[in-house]
Amino acid sequence: MKQRIITGVVAAALFLPIVFYGGLPFVLLTYFLATVGLYELLKMKKLSIFSVHGLLAVLFLWVILFPEQYSEIVNTFYYTKTELGIVLILLLLAYTVITKNRFTFEDAGFSILSAIYVGIGFYFFIETRDAGIVYIFYSLFMIWATDSGAYFIGKAIGKTKLWPEISPNKTVEGSIGGVVSALVVALLFAIFSEFNATTLSLMGITVVLSIFGQIGDLVQSAFKRHFNVKDSGNILPGHGGILDRFDSLLFILPLLNLFHLW
């Protein structure tokens, strides 16, 4: 617990000033976090990021991450993000032939899907911050409330297992408690902040986001159980890896954008 608290304080001291400042420093921080996240996923499957296929996967990730606010830079090359992404996918597939299937079609598919999974979530991390810092804090507090509510309520009254094959300790009662806790956060933001939604709409959106945040957490648990690892990484002592901390956000940030709260 002591290690978790120390890591949390140090991470917050480094992370929050950049979040407040936004702009290019935030974009660069997001690129770093996403790259580490991709490294963690590839490592689970015993694929090295320090390789030709690893470099292609990273470049594909970086193309996905490229923010809308800097789109004119891509336009100067007369190519869209989609076109650049297609080229990198084809190169990854071609690499299976060059390596005579030592790097397999399955490896290529895993690398591509991993970059998409990590890239889309962190891309909307950038876009959400660009829309306003209040949306970042809404997302963070809502997820923290969901996690804390699910843990404490599940520990107190949880009896019905939610999905024991994936995460044995999670319960239905805890999951519902997490949603209720998220609704409290949503109500506070509805009262003290300005969103492009009525209070009732924000409450409904929060229920959906809280549920999908828990699904994001279960997806990461499924990855780790499949590859038989305890944590996605060890960059955050006491907390695990980047994906362990951002698994829920990777799911809710794209949805938050789809709900057009700004």
mmCIF file of C-alpha atoms in Angstrom:
data_model
loop_
_atom_site.group_PDB
_atom_site.id
_atom_site.type_symbol
_atom_site.label_atom_id
_atom_site.label_comp_id
_atom_site.label_asym_id
_atom_site.label_seq_id
_atom_site.Cartn_x
_atom_site.Cartn_y
_atom_site.Cartn_z
ATOM 1 C CA MET A 1 0.000 0.000 0.000
ATOM 2 C CA LYS A 2 2.839 2.394 0.876
ATOM 3 C CA GLN A 3 4.417 1.772 -2.536
ATOM 4 C CA ARG A 4 1.086 2.432 -4.291
ATOM 5 C CA ILE A 5 0.636 5.740 -2.451
ATOM 6 C CA ILE A 6 4.177 6.930 -3.211
ATOM 7 C CA THR A 7 3.834 6.014 -6.883
ATOM 8 C CA GLY A 8 0.436 7.688 -7.074
ATOM 9 C CA VAL A 9 1.729 10.938 -5.549
ATOM 10 C CA VAL A 10 4.810 11.053 -7.801
ATOM 11 C CA ALA A 11 2.770 10.213 -10.929
ATOM 12 C CA ALA A 12 0.187 12.888 -10.090
ATOM 13 C CA ALA A 13 2.922 15.474 -9.516
ATOM 14 C CA LEU A 14 4.358 14.749 -12.968
ATOM 15 C CA PHE A 15 1.105 14.102 -14.814
ATOM 16 C CA LEU A 16 -1.308 16.793 -13.593
ATOM 17 C CA PRO A 17 0.745 19.908 -14.518
ATOM 18 C CA ILE A 18 0.997 18.645 -18.116
ATOM 19 C CA VAL A 19 -2.734 17.872 -18.181
ATOM 20 C CA PHE A 20 -3.494 21.412 -16.972
ATOM 21 C CA TYR A 21 -1.112 22.963 -19.511
ATOM 22 C CA GLY A 22 -2.384 20.894 -22.449
ATOM 23 C CA GLY A 23 -1.109 21.635 -25.960
ATOM 24 C CA LEU A 24 1.980 19.977 -27.398
ATOM 25 C CA PRO A 25 3.403 18.777 -24.025
ATOM 26 C CA PHE A 26 0.156 16.873 -23.414
ATOM 27 C CA VAL A 27 0.237 15.397 -26.920
ATOM 28 C CA LEU A 28 3.831 14.223 -26.400
ATOM 29 C CA LEU A 29 2.927 12.740 -23.003
ATOM 30 C CA THR A 30 0.034 10.858 -24.612
ATOM 31 C CA TYR A 31 2.318 9.538 -27.364
ATOM 32 C CA PHE A 32 4.689 8.265 -24.667
ATOM 33 C CA LEU A 33 1.922 6.602 -22.638
ATOM 34 C CA ALA A 34 0.402 4.977 -25.730
ATOM 35 C CA THR A 35 3.775 3.682 -26.928
ATOM 36 C CA VAL A 36 4.441 2.115 -23.533
ATOM 37 C CA GLY A 37 0.943 0.604 -23.631
ATOM 38 C CA LEU A 38 1.647 -0.954 -27.036
ATOM 39 C CA TYR A 39 4.991 -2.239 -25.735
ATOM 40 C CA GLU A 40 3.161 -3.930 -22.850
ATOM 41 C CA LEU A 41 0.674 -5.648 -25.143
ATOM 42 C CA LEU A 42 3.323 -6.869 -27.572
ATOM 43 C CA LYS A 43 5.442 -8.121 -24.678
ATOM 44 C CA MET A 44 2.511 -10.251 -23.448
ATOM 45 C CA LYS A 45 2.623 -12.111 -26.753
ATOM 46 C CA LYS A 46 6.423 -12.216 -26.663
ATOM 47 C CA LEU A 47 6.742 -9.813 -29.603
ATOM 48 C CA SER A 48 9.590 -7.339 -29.315
ATOM 49 C CA ILE A 49 8.858 -3.694 -29.995
ATOM 50 C CA PHE A 50 12.571 -3.297 -30.787
ATOM 51 C CA SER A 51 12.298 -5.029 -34.148
ATOM 52 C CA VAL A 52 11.152 -4.324 -37.691
ATOM 53 C CA HIS A 53 7.604 -5.459 -36.986
ATOM 54 C CA GLY A 54 7.665 -3.610 -33.662
ATOM 55 C CA LEU A 55 8.730 -0.394 -35.411
ATOM 56 C CA LEU A 56 5.949 -0.779 -38.004
ATOM 57 C CA ALA A 57 3.390 -1.330 -35.224
ATOM 58 C CA VAL A 58 4.643 1.777 -33.390
ATOM 59 C CA LEU A 59 4.452 3.878 -36.569
ATOM 60 C CA PHE A 60 0.905 2.618 -37.145
ATOM 61 C CA LEU A 61 0.047 3.601 -33.562
ATOM 62 C CA TRP A 62 1.556 7.068 -34.029
ATOM 63 C CA VAL A 63 -0.468 7.608 -37.205
ATOM 64 C CA ILE A 64 -3.680 6.728 -35.346
ATOM 65 C CA LEU A 65 -2.725 9.074 -32.504
ATOM 66 C CA PHE A 66 -2.031 12.057 -34.737
ATOM 67 C CA PRO A 67 -4.342 14.818 -33.400
ATOM 68 C CA GLU A 68 -6.962 16.586 -35.451
ATOM 69 C CA GLN A 69 -5.525 19.950 -34.385
ATOM 70 C CA TYR A 70 -2.329 19.192 -36.335
ATOM 71 C CA SER A 71 -4.033 17.665 -39.384
ATOM 72 C CA GLU A 72 -2.607 20.318 -41.712
ATOM 73 C CA ILE A 73 0.850 18.775 -41.187
ATOM 74 C CA VAL A 74 -0.346 15.459 -42.643
ATOM 75 C CA ASN A 75 -2.093 17.262 -45.491
ATOM 76 C CA THR A 76 1.196 18.751 -46.661
ATOM 77 C CA PHE A 77 2.302 15.219 -47.614
ATOM 78 C CA TYR A 78 -0.860 14.721 -49.733
ATOM 79 C CA TYR A 79 -1.780 11.622 -47.734
ATOM 80 C CA THR A 80 -4.499 11.071 -45.162
ATOM 81 C CA LYS A 81 -4.080 9.220 -41.886
ATOM 82 C CA THR A 82 -6.139 6.368 -43.330
ATOM 83 C CA GLU A 83 -3.849 6.032 -46.349
ATOM 84 C CA LEU A 84 -0.709 6.035 -44.207
ATOM 85 C CA GLY A 85 -2.283 3.452 -41.907
ATOM 86 C CA ILE A 86 -3.150 1.185 -44.842
ATOM 87 C CA VAL A 87 0.450 1.324 -46.085
ATOM 88 C CA LEU A 88 1.767 0.294 -42.654
ATOM 89 C CA ILE A 89 -0.743 -2.585 -42.400
ATOM 90 C CA LEU A 90 0.358 -3.857 -45.814
ATOM 91 C CA LEU A 91 4.015 -3.613 -44.750
ATOM 92 C CA LEU A 92 3.295 -5.640 -41.610
ATOM 93 C CA LEU A 93 1.574 -8.304 -43.691
ATOM 94 C CA ALA A 94 4.406 -8.283 -46.240
ATOM 95 C CA TYR A 95 6.860 -8.799 -43.388
ATOM 96 C CA THR A 96 5.311 -12.235 -42.732
ATOM 97 C CA VAL A 97 6.564 -13.258 -46.191
ATOM 98 C CA ILE A 98 9.991 -11.665 -45.760
ATOM 99 C CA THR A 99 10.520 -13.583 -42.498
ATOM 100 C CA LYS A 100 9.230 -16.822 -44.074
ATOM 101 C CA ASN A 101 6.438 -16.924 -41.485
ATOM 102 C CA ARG A 102 8.677 -16.570 -38.437
ATOM 103 C CA PHE A 103 6.581 -13.446 -37.926
ATOM 104 C CA THR A 104 3.166 -14.970 -38.612
ATOM 105 C CA PHE A 105 -0.160 -13.677 -39.882
ATOM 106 C CA GLU A 106 -1.445 -14.102 -36.326
ATOM 107 C CA ASP A 107 1.435 -11.952 -35.036
ATOM 108 C CA ALA A 108 0.664 -9.290 -37.657
ATOM 109 C CA GLY A 109 -3.030 -9.335 -36.748
ATOM 110 C CA PHE A 110 -2.241 -9.049 -33.044
ATOM 111 C CA SER A 111 0.136 -6.130 -33.682
ATOM 112 C CA ILE A 112 -2.399 -4.286 -35.843
ATOM 113 C CA LEU A 113 -5.310 -4.788 -33.437
ATOM 114 C CA SER A 114 -3.127 -3.844 -30.455
ATOM 115 C CA ALA A 115 -2.151 -0.560 -32.127
ATOM 116 C CA ILE A 116 -5.814 0.156 -32.949
ATOM 117 C CA TYR A 117 -6.991 -0.689 -29.415
ATOM 118 C CA VAL A 118 -4.370 1.481 -27.732
ATOM 119 C CA GLY A 119 -4.330 4.151 -30.431
ATOM 120 C CA ILE A 120 -8.054 4.907 -30.581
ATOM 121 C CA GLY A 121 -8.345 5.265 -26.807
ATOM 122 C CA PHE A 122 -5.339 7.554 -26.460
ATOM 123 C CA TYR A 123 -6.292 9.517 -29.600
ATOM 124 C CA PHE A 124 -9.524 10.468 -27.885
ATOM 125 C CA PHE A 125 -7.514 11.289 -24.749
ATOM 126 C CA ILE A 126 -5.896 14.060 -26.813
ATOM 127 C CA GLU A 127 -9.179 15.118 -28.414
ATOM 128 C CA THR A 128 -10.968 15.194 -25.050
ATOM 129 C CA ARG A 129 -8.276 17.418 -23.525
ATOM 130 C CA ASP A 130 -8.485 19.688 -26.553
ATOM 131 C CA ALA A 131 -12.241 20.037 -25.954
ATOM 132 C CA GLY A 132 -11.674 21.153 -22.362
ATOM 133 C CA ILE A 133 -9.962 20.021 -19.181
ATOM 134 C CA VAL A 134 -13.318 19.594 -17.427
ATOM 135 C CA TYR A 135 -14.053 16.554 -19.614
ATOM 136 C CA ILE A 136 -10.757 14.943 -18.640
ATOM 137 C CA PHE A 137 -11.529 15.415 -14.958
ATOM 138 C CA TYR A 138 -15.087 14.170 -15.421
ATOM 139 C CA SER A 139 -13.716 11.005 -17.061
ATOM 140 C CA LEU A 140 -11.030 10.466 -14.414
ATOM 141 C CA PHE A 141 -13.278 11.083 -11.391
ATOM 142 C CA MET A 142 -16.072 8.988 -12.896
ATOM 143 C CA ILE A 143 -13.713 6.047 -13.424
ATOM 144 C CA TRP A 144 -12.124 6.432 -9.989
ATOM 145 C CA ALA A 145 -15.588 6.519 -8.420
ATOM 146 C CA THR A 146 -16.617 3.427 -10.373
ATOM 147 C CA ASP A 147 -13.490 1.519 -9.328
ATOM 148 C CA SER A 148 -13.682 2.610 -5.679
ATOM 149 C CA GLY A 149 -17.420 2.009 -5.407
ATOM 150 C CA ALA A 150 -17.132 -1.413 -7.016
ATOM 151 C CA TYR A 151 -14.282 -2.378 -4.678
ATOM 152 C CA PHE A 152 -15.716 -1.199 -1.349
ATOM 153 C CA ILE A 153 -19.341 -2.129 -1.982
ATOM 154 C CA GLY A 154 -18.286 -5.461 -3.471
ATOM 155 C CA LYS A 155 -16.119 -6.132 -0.433
ATOM 156 C CA ALA A 156 -18.947 -5.204 1.939
ATOM 157 C CA ILE A 157 -21.967 -6.945 0.397
ATOM 158 C CA GLY A 158 -20.764 -8.630 -2.786
ATOM 159 C CA LYS A 159 -21.873 -12.261 -3.143
ATOM 160 C CA THR A 160 -22.794 -12.864 -6.792
ATOM 161 C CA LYS A 161 -19.734 -13.311 -9.003
ATOM 162 C CA LEU A 162 -19.765 -11.009 -12.021
ATOM 163 C CA TRP A 163 -17.432 -12.908 -14.364
ATOM 164 C CA PRO A 164 -15.336 -15.431 -12.409
ATOM 165 C CA GLU A 165 -13.633 -16.858 -15.534
ATOM 166 C CA ILE A 166 -12.073 -13.433 -16.195
ATOM 167 C CA SER A 167 -11.861 -11.681 -12.830
ATOM 168 C CA PRO A 168 -12.767 -13.916 -9.859
ATOM 169 C CA ASN A 169 -13.029 -11.119 -7.275
ATOM 170 C CA LYS A 170 -15.532 -8.873 -9.045
ATOM 171 C CA THR A 171 -19.188 -9.111 -8.053
ATOM 172 C CA VAL A 172 -22.512 -7.970 -9.494
ATOM 173 C CA GLU A 173 -23.233 -6.003 -6.318
ATOM 174 C CA GLY A 174 -19.870 -4.269 -6.591
ATOM 175 C CA SER A 175 -20.458 -3.461 -10.253
ATOM 176 C CA ILE A 176 -23.819 -1.849 -9.443
ATOM 177 C CA GLY A 177 -22.185 0.021 -6.567
ATOM 178 C CA GLY A 178 -19.585 1.338 -8.995
ATOM 179 C CA VAL A 179 -22.303 2.696 -11.304
ATOM 180 C CA VAL A 180 -24.087 4.353 -8.365
ATOM 181 C CA SER A 181 -20.827 5.967 -7.229
ATOM 182 C CA ALA A 182 -20.216 7.251 -10.765
ATOM 183 C CA LEU A 183 -23.713 8.798 -10.752
ATOM 184 C CA VAL A 184 -22.809 10.793 -7.641
ATOM 185 C CA VAL A 185 -19.802 12.223 -9.499
ATOM 186 C CA ALA A 186 -21.975 12.982 -12.540
ATOM 187 C CA LEU A 187 -24.480 14.854 -10.370
ATOM 188 C CA LEU A 188 -21.693 16.993 -8.891
ATOM 189 C CA PHE A 189 -20.360 17.826 -12.357
ATOM 190 C CA ALA A 190 -23.887 18.614 -13.572
ATOM 191 C CA ILE A 191 -24.314 21.087 -10.709
ATOM 192 C CA PHE A 192 -20.892 22.750 -10.761
ATOM 193 C CA SER A 193 -19.808 22.451 -14.423
ATOM 194 C CA GLU A 194 -21.231 23.221 -17.844
ATOM 195 C CA PHE A 195 -21.847 20.293 -20.192
ATOM 196 C CA ASN A 196 -23.628 20.179 -23.516
ATOM 197 C CA ALA A 197 -26.254 17.918 -21.939
ATOM 198 C CA THR A 198 -29.103 18.136 -19.445
ATOM 199 C CA THR A 199 -28.621 16.674 -15.979
ATOM 200 C CA LEU A 200 -30.834 13.713 -16.876
ATOM 201 C CA SER A 201 -28.886 13.084 -20.099
ATOM 202 C CA LEU A 202 -25.559 13.293 -18.276
ATOM 203 C CA MET A 203 -26.768 10.774 -15.693
ATOM 204 C CA GLY A 204 -27.821 8.384 -18.456
ATOM 205 C CA ILE A 205 -24.518 8.847 -20.289
ATOM 206 C CA THR A 206 -22.624 8.222 -17.044
ATOM 207 C CA VAL A 207 -24.403 4.888 -16.522
ATOM 208 C CA VAL A 208 -23.293 3.775 -19.998
ATOM 209 C CA LEU A 209 -19.733 5.047 -19.504
ATOM 210 C CA SER A 210 -19.404 3.465 -16.064
ATOM 211 C CA ILE A 211 -20.525 0.089 -17.452
ATOM 212 C CA PHE A 212 -18.164 0.330 -20.417
ATOM 213 C CA GLY A 213 -15.348 1.419 -18.124
ATOM 214 C CA GLN A 214 -15.847 -1.803 -16.184
ATOM 215 C CA ILE A 215 -15.883 -3.743 -19.454
ATOM 216 C CA GLY A 216 -12.574 -2.085 -20.373
ATOM 217 C CA ASP A 217 -11.151 -3.281 -17.066
ATOM 218 C CA LEU A 218 -12.424 -6.810 -17.763
ATOM 219 C CA VAL A 219 -10.899 -6.755 -21.262
ATOM 220 C CA GLN A 220 -7.501 -6.014 -19.738
ATOM 221 C CA SER A 221 -8.061 -8.779 -17.161
ATOM 222 C CA ALA A 222 -8.899 -11.156 -20.017
ATOM 223 C CA PHE A 223 -5.640 -10.244 -21.792
ATOM 224 C CA LYS A 224 -3.591 -10.909 -18.671
ATOM 225 C CA ARG A 225 -5.385 -14.166 -17.885
ATOM 226 C CA HIS A 226 -4.942 -15.370 -21.486
ATOM 227 C CA PHE A 227 -1.230 -14.597 -21.484
ATOM 228 C CA ASN A 228 -0.799 -15.671 -17.847
ATOM 229 C CA VAL A 229 0.685 -12.413 -16.522
ATOM 230 C CA LYS A 230 -0.159 -10.613 -13.269
ATOM 231 C CA ASP A 231 0.270 -7.038 -14.537
ATOM 232 C CA SER A 232 0.605 -5.543 -17.999
ATOM 233 C CA GLY A 233 3.921 -3.964 -16.962
ATOM 234 C CA ASN A 234 5.908 -2.585 -14.041
ATOM 235 C CA ILE A 235 6.480 1.051 -15.008
ATOM 236 C CA LEU A 236 4.270 2.120 -12.069
ATOM 237 C CA PRO A 237 5.465 0.238 -8.943
ATOM 238 C CA GLY A 238 2.486 -0.952 -6.933
ATOM 239 C CA HIS A 239 0.086 -0.145 -9.789
ATOM 240 C CA GLY A 240 1.390 -2.287 -12.655
ATOM 241 C CA GLY A 241 1.671 -0.954 -16.173
ATOM 242 C CA ILE A 242 0.151 1.831 -18.246
ATOM 243 C CA LEU A 243 -2.648 -0.430 -19.502
ATOM 244 C CA ASP A 244 -3.493 -1.418 -15.920
ATOM 245 C CA ARG A 245 -4.152 2.263 -15.153
ATOM 246 C CA PHE A 246 -5.764 3.328 -18.435
ATOM 247 C CA ASP A 247 -7.809 0.247 -19.352
ATOM 248 C CA SER A 248 -11.159 1.838 -18.473
ATOM 249 C CA LEU A 249 -10.322 5.203 -20.055
ATOM 250 C CA LEU A 250 -9.422 3.501 -23.344
ATOM 251 C CA PHE A 251 -13.031 2.331 -23.536
ATOM 252 C CA ILE A 252 -14.928 5.368 -22.297
ATOM 253 C CA LEU A 253 -13.094 8.216 -24.063
ATOM 254 C CA PRO A 254 -14.219 7.209 -27.597
ATOM 255 C CA LEU A 255 -17.796 6.882 -26.283
ATOM 256 C CA LEU A 256 -17.571 10.245 -24.548
ATOM 257 C CA ASN A 257 -16.748 11.787 -27.922
ATOM 258 C CA LEU A 258 -19.662 9.966 -29.582
ATOM 259 C CA PHE A 259 -22.066 11.453 -27.023
ATOM 260 C CA HIS A 260 -21.021 14.982 -28.124
ATOM 261 C CA LEU A 261 -20.779 16.490 -24.656
ATOM 262 C CA TRP A 262 -18.843 19.443 -26.118
#
